[in-house]
Amino acid sequence: MPGAANPDANPWANDRATFDLYRRRARDEAEEMTCAAQAAAVLGPLIGPGESLLDAGCGGGSYLWSFRRRGFIPEWWGLDHTPELVDLARAEVAPRAGLAPERFMLGAIEDLAEGSYDNVLCFNVLTNSPHYAAPLERLLRAARKRILLRESLGDELVVRFTPDPYLDEGKRHIRVYHNTYPADEVIGLMEAEGFAVTRIRDERTGDGTEMVVDIPHQWRILLGERRS
């Protein structure tokens, strides 16, 4: 299927425990994630009437609830490359939110059209990609007005491609990227694509280090606003 991840190598298609959590989040039955709340608090007030928002790497689509809970109702779109998660968003989030299921799309970030959304949200996605540059360039070019990112950012590039011991039994050989990217380099790309960049303190970690599947992550948030 075009734009879909290979299920034999996709950790998000082989983790029943996390999938069950995604289902509860999609139904708005789980505790709100700190990062989702912060995404809505930062980006929501900047969004004008009728503006569109793409949640890139949307998973089960639950970030929508954090925006709506705070009174922000942009024209919402989601994109993910895991068919099971797109199906989850279509089945659980779309009817509850009054959206057409097609608002949650199966596809790759790299295939986004330029200037296709007013706002782009991408949290905790590029860290698990082979490298940030190509997908981030595409996200920047897709964003007409602003972009909000949360990724593991540090002083230098650290690439980790390791088996995940928390996947389903029989699937723990699947390797996952847990990369940390040079913050200055990421900001430089954003600026080169025409964005003014603001660093925002990550509320969950206090700009510290968080262990995720036993691997250190340095979560940082960047707001990019397109220069006029």
Short mmCIF file of C-alpha atoms in Angstrom, two decimals:
data_model
loop_
_atom_site.label_atom_id
_atom_site.label_comp_id
_atom_site.label_asym_id
_atom_site.label_seq_id
_atom_site.Cartn_x
_atom_site.Cartn_y
_atom_site.Cartn_z
CA MET A 1 0.00 0.00 0.00
CA PRO A 2 1.57 3.34 -1.01
CA GLY A 3 2.76 5.40 1.95
CA ALA A 4 2.22 2.57 4.43
CA ALA A 5 4.92 1.20 6.68
CA ASN A 6 6.06 -2.39 6.26
CA PRO A 7 4.16 -4.24 9.03
CA ASP A 8 7.03 -6.69 9.52
CA ALA A 9 9.38 -3.84 10.45
CA ASN A 10 6.95 -1.36 12.01
CA PRO A 11 7.08 -1.32 15.83
CA TRP A 12 3.75 0.50 16.11
CA ALA A 13 2.01 -2.42 14.41
CA ASN A 14 3.57 -4.89 16.84
CA ASP A 15 2.92 -3.45 20.29
CA ARG A 16 -0.46 -4.48 21.70
CA ALA A 17 0.02 -2.71 25.04
CA THR A 18 0.75 0.64 23.42
CA PHE A 19 -2.04 0.13 20.89
CA ASP A 20 -4.52 -0.39 23.74
CA LEU A 21 -3.32 2.87 25.29
CA TYR A 22 -3.75 4.63 21.94
CA ARG A 23 -7.32 3.30 21.78
CA ARG A 24 -8.14 4.74 25.20
CA ARG A 25 -6.58 8.06 24.21
CA ALA A 26 -8.53 8.07 20.95
CA ARG A 27 -11.72 7.64 22.98
CA ASP A 28 -10.56 10.41 25.34
CA GLU A 29 -10.64 7.91 28.19
CA ALA A 30 -6.97 8.12 29.24
CA GLU A 31 -5.11 10.78 31.20
CA GLU A 32 -4.12 13.66 28.97
CA MET A 33 -0.48 13.63 27.90
CA THR A 34 1.53 16.61 29.10
CA CYS A 35 3.00 17.09 25.64
CA ALA A 36 -0.45 17.06 24.00
CA ALA A 37 -1.70 19.65 26.48
CA GLN A 38 1.35 21.82 25.81
CA ALA A 39 0.93 21.51 22.05
CA ALA A 40 -2.61 22.82 22.33
CA ALA A 41 -1.64 25.56 24.78
CA VAL A 42 1.17 26.84 22.55
CA LEU A 43 -0.27 26.43 19.07
CA GLY A 44 -3.99 26.82 19.73
CA PRO A 45 -4.02 30.58 20.49
CA LEU A 46 -2.06 31.29 17.30
CA ILE A 47 -4.54 29.57 14.99
CA GLY A 48 -6.93 31.91 13.20
CA PRO A 49 -10.57 31.19 12.28
CA GLY A 50 -10.88 28.64 9.50
CA GLU A 51 -7.21 27.69 9.52
CA SER A 52 -6.17 24.11 8.90
CA LEU A 53 -3.88 21.98 11.05
CA LEU A 54 -2.04 18.81 10.10
CA ASP A 55 -1.01 16.45 12.89
CA ALA A 56 1.93 14.73 11.18
CA GLY A 57 2.57 11.30 12.65
CA CYS A 58 -0.82 11.48 14.35
CA GLY A 59 -0.97 7.92 15.65
CA GLY A 60 -4.50 7.34 16.88
CA GLY A 61 -5.43 11.00 16.48
CA SER A 62 -5.85 11.85 20.17
CA TYR A 63 -4.10 15.25 20.10
CA LEU A 64 -7.32 16.66 18.67
CA TRP A 65 -8.97 16.29 22.09
CA SER A 66 -6.37 18.50 23.79
CA PHE A 67 -7.13 21.30 21.32
CA ARG A 68 -10.89 20.95 21.61
CA ARG A 69 -10.73 20.78 25.40
CA ARG A 70 -9.21 24.28 25.30
CA GLY A 71 -11.71 25.64 22.79
CA PHE A 72 -9.51 25.42 19.69
CA ILE A 73 -11.25 23.85 16.69
CA PRO A 74 -9.10 24.21 13.57
CA GLU A 75 -9.81 22.32 10.38
CA TRP A 76 -8.16 19.12 11.60
CA TRP A 77 -6.20 16.62 9.53
CA GLY A 78 -4.06 13.69 10.61
CA LEU A 79 -1.38 11.74 8.76
CA ASP A 80 0.33 8.51 9.75
CA HIS A 81 2.08 5.66 7.94
CA THR A 82 0.74 2.87 10.18
CA PRO A 83 -2.56 1.55 8.74
CA GLU A 84 -3.70 0.16 12.09
CA LEU A 85 -3.38 3.57 13.74
CA VAL A 86 -5.11 5.40 10.90
CA ASP A 87 -7.96 2.89 11.13
CA LEU A 88 -8.09 3.52 14.88
CA ALA A 89 -8.35 7.29 14.39
CA ARG A 90 -11.04 6.85 11.77
CA ALA A 91 -13.06 4.47 13.94
CA GLU A 92 -12.72 6.19 17.32
CA VAL A 93 -11.82 9.86 16.91
CA ALA A 94 -13.59 10.80 13.68
CA PRO A 95 -17.18 9.92 14.74
CA ARG A 96 -16.73 11.39 18.22
CA ALA A 97 -15.33 14.61 16.76
CA GLY A 98 -17.86 14.85 13.93
CA LEU A 99 -15.16 14.52 11.27
CA ALA A 100 -15.14 12.56 8.04
CA PRO A 101 -12.94 9.48 8.45
CA GLU A 102 -10.89 10.64 5.46
CA ARG A 103 -9.52 13.49 7.60
CA PHE A 104 -7.12 10.86 8.97
CA MET A 105 -4.88 9.90 6.08
CA LEU A 106 -2.51 7.02 5.46
CA GLY A 107 0.72 8.24 3.95
CA ALA A 108 4.29 9.42 4.30
CA ILE A 109 5.43 12.85 5.44
CA GLU A 110 7.79 12.98 2.48
CA ASP A 111 4.81 12.98 0.09
CA LEU A 112 3.13 16.11 1.48
CA ALA A 113 2.38 18.87 -1.02
CA GLU A 114 3.92 22.30 -0.52
CA GLY A 115 1.72 24.90 1.15
CA SER A 116 -1.00 22.39 1.93
CA TYR A 117 -1.79 23.35 5.57
CA ASP A 118 -1.77 26.55 7.59
CA ASN A 119 -0.35 24.84 10.67
CA VAL A 120 1.72 21.70 11.12
CA LEU A 121 2.12 19.82 14.39
CA CYS A 122 4.77 17.11 14.66
CA PHE A 123 5.48 15.72 18.12
CA ASN A 124 7.73 12.75 18.93
CA VAL A 125 7.95 11.55 15.33
CA LEU A 126 11.22 12.52 13.63
CA THR A 127 13.20 11.11 16.55
CA ASN A 128 12.07 7.67 15.37
CA SER A 129 12.99 8.35 11.74
CA PRO A 130 16.30 7.43 10.07
CA HIS A 131 17.12 11.16 9.90
CA TYR A 132 15.22 14.38 10.42
CA ALA A 133 16.28 16.43 7.39
CA ALA A 134 14.13 15.17 4.49
CA PRO A 135 10.86 14.84 6.43
CA LEU A 136 11.39 18.14 8.26
CA GLU A 137 12.07 19.95 5.00
CA ARG A 138 8.80 18.59 3.63
CA LEU A 139 6.89 19.58 6.78
CA LEU A 140 8.31 23.10 6.62
CA ARG A 141 7.33 23.46 2.99
CA ALA A 142 3.85 22.11 3.71
CA ALA A 143 3.27 24.71 6.45
CA ARG A 144 1.88 28.00 5.18
CA LYS A 145 2.04 29.82 8.53
CA ARG A 146 3.59 27.92 11.42
CA ILE A 147 4.96 24.63 12.67
CA LEU A 148 5.37 23.19 16.16
CA LEU A 149 7.91 20.42 16.75
CA ARG A 150 8.87 18.25 19.71
CA GLU A 151 11.86 15.99 19.15
CA SER A 152 14.98 14.77 20.93
CA LEU A 153 17.50 17.57 20.35
CA GLY A 154 20.98 18.00 21.76
CA ASP A 155 24.42 19.31 20.92
CA GLU A 156 25.33 16.64 18.38
CA LEU A 157 23.89 13.88 16.24
CA VAL A 158 23.35 10.58 18.04
CA VAL A 159 21.88 7.73 15.99
CA ARG A 160 20.50 4.70 17.80
CA PHE A 161 18.93 1.81 15.89
CA THR A 162 18.17 -0.87 18.43
CA PRO A 163 15.77 -3.77 19.04
CA ASP A 164 12.78 -2.84 21.19
CA PRO A 165 12.39 -5.24 24.15
CA TYR A 166 8.89 -3.92 24.89
CA LEU A 167 7.26 -5.07 21.65
CA ASP A 168 5.01 -8.11 21.42
CA GLU A 169 6.63 -11.46 22.02
CA GLY A 170 8.18 -12.70 18.80
CA LYS A 171 8.56 -9.12 17.51
CA ARG A 172 11.28 -7.85 19.82
CA HIS A 173 13.91 -8.21 17.13
CA ILE A 174 12.40 -5.22 15.29
CA ARG A 175 14.82 -2.31 15.41
CA VAL A 176 13.66 1.23 16.11
CA TYR A 177 15.42 4.56 15.64
CA HIS A 178 15.78 6.66 18.79
CA ASN A 179 17.87 9.53 17.46
CA THR A 180 18.94 12.82 18.97
CA TYR A 181 19.54 15.61 16.48
CA PRO A 182 21.73 18.74 16.73
CA ALA A 183 19.39 21.51 17.86
CA ASP A 184 21.33 24.27 16.13
CA GLU A 185 21.28 22.33 12.86
CA VAL A 186 17.53 21.74 13.06
CA ILE A 187 16.91 25.41 13.82
CA GLY A 188 19.19 26.36 10.93
CA LEU A 189 17.09 24.34 8.50
CA MET A 190 13.90 25.91 9.81
CA GLU A 191 15.36 29.39 9.41
CA ALA A 192 16.65 28.59 5.92
CA GLU A 193 13.10 27.61 4.95
CA GLY A 194 11.80 31.01 6.02
CA PHE A 195 10.75 30.52 9.64
CA ALA A 196 11.50 32.55 12.74
CA VAL A 197 12.18 29.98 15.47
CA THR A 198 11.37 30.18 19.17
CA ARG A 199 12.61 27.61 21.69
CA ILE A 200 9.93 26.61 24.19
CA ARG A 201 10.66 24.80 27.45
CA ASP A 202 9.31 21.25 27.46
CA GLU A 203 6.89 20.99 30.38
CA ARG A 204 7.11 17.23 30.77
CA THR A 205 10.88 17.07 31.20
CA GLY A 206 11.82 20.64 32.06
CA ASP A 207 14.27 20.41 29.14
CA GLY A 208 15.98 17.55 30.93
CA THR A 209 16.51 13.95 29.88
CA GLU A 210 13.76 11.31 29.83
CA MET A 211 14.34 7.58 29.49
CA VAL A 212 12.07 6.08 26.84
CA VAL A 213 12.37 2.30 26.35
CA ASP A 214 15.60 2.54 28.37
CA ILE A 215 17.13 5.11 25.98
CA PRO A 216 17.82 8.76 26.90
CA HIS A 217 15.78 11.36 25.03
CA GLN A 218 16.24 15.13 25.27
CA TRP A 219 12.81 16.42 24.35
CA ARG A 220 12.80 20.00 23.10
CA ILE A 221 10.02 22.09 21.55
CA LEU A 222 10.51 24.50 18.65
CA LEU A 223 7.90 26.90 17.29
CA GLY A 224 8.46 28.07 13.74
CA GLU A 225 6.50 31.04 12.38
CA ARG A 226 6.82 31.85 8.71
CA ARG A 227 8.27 35.26 8.01
CA SER A 228 6.04 37.48 5.89
#
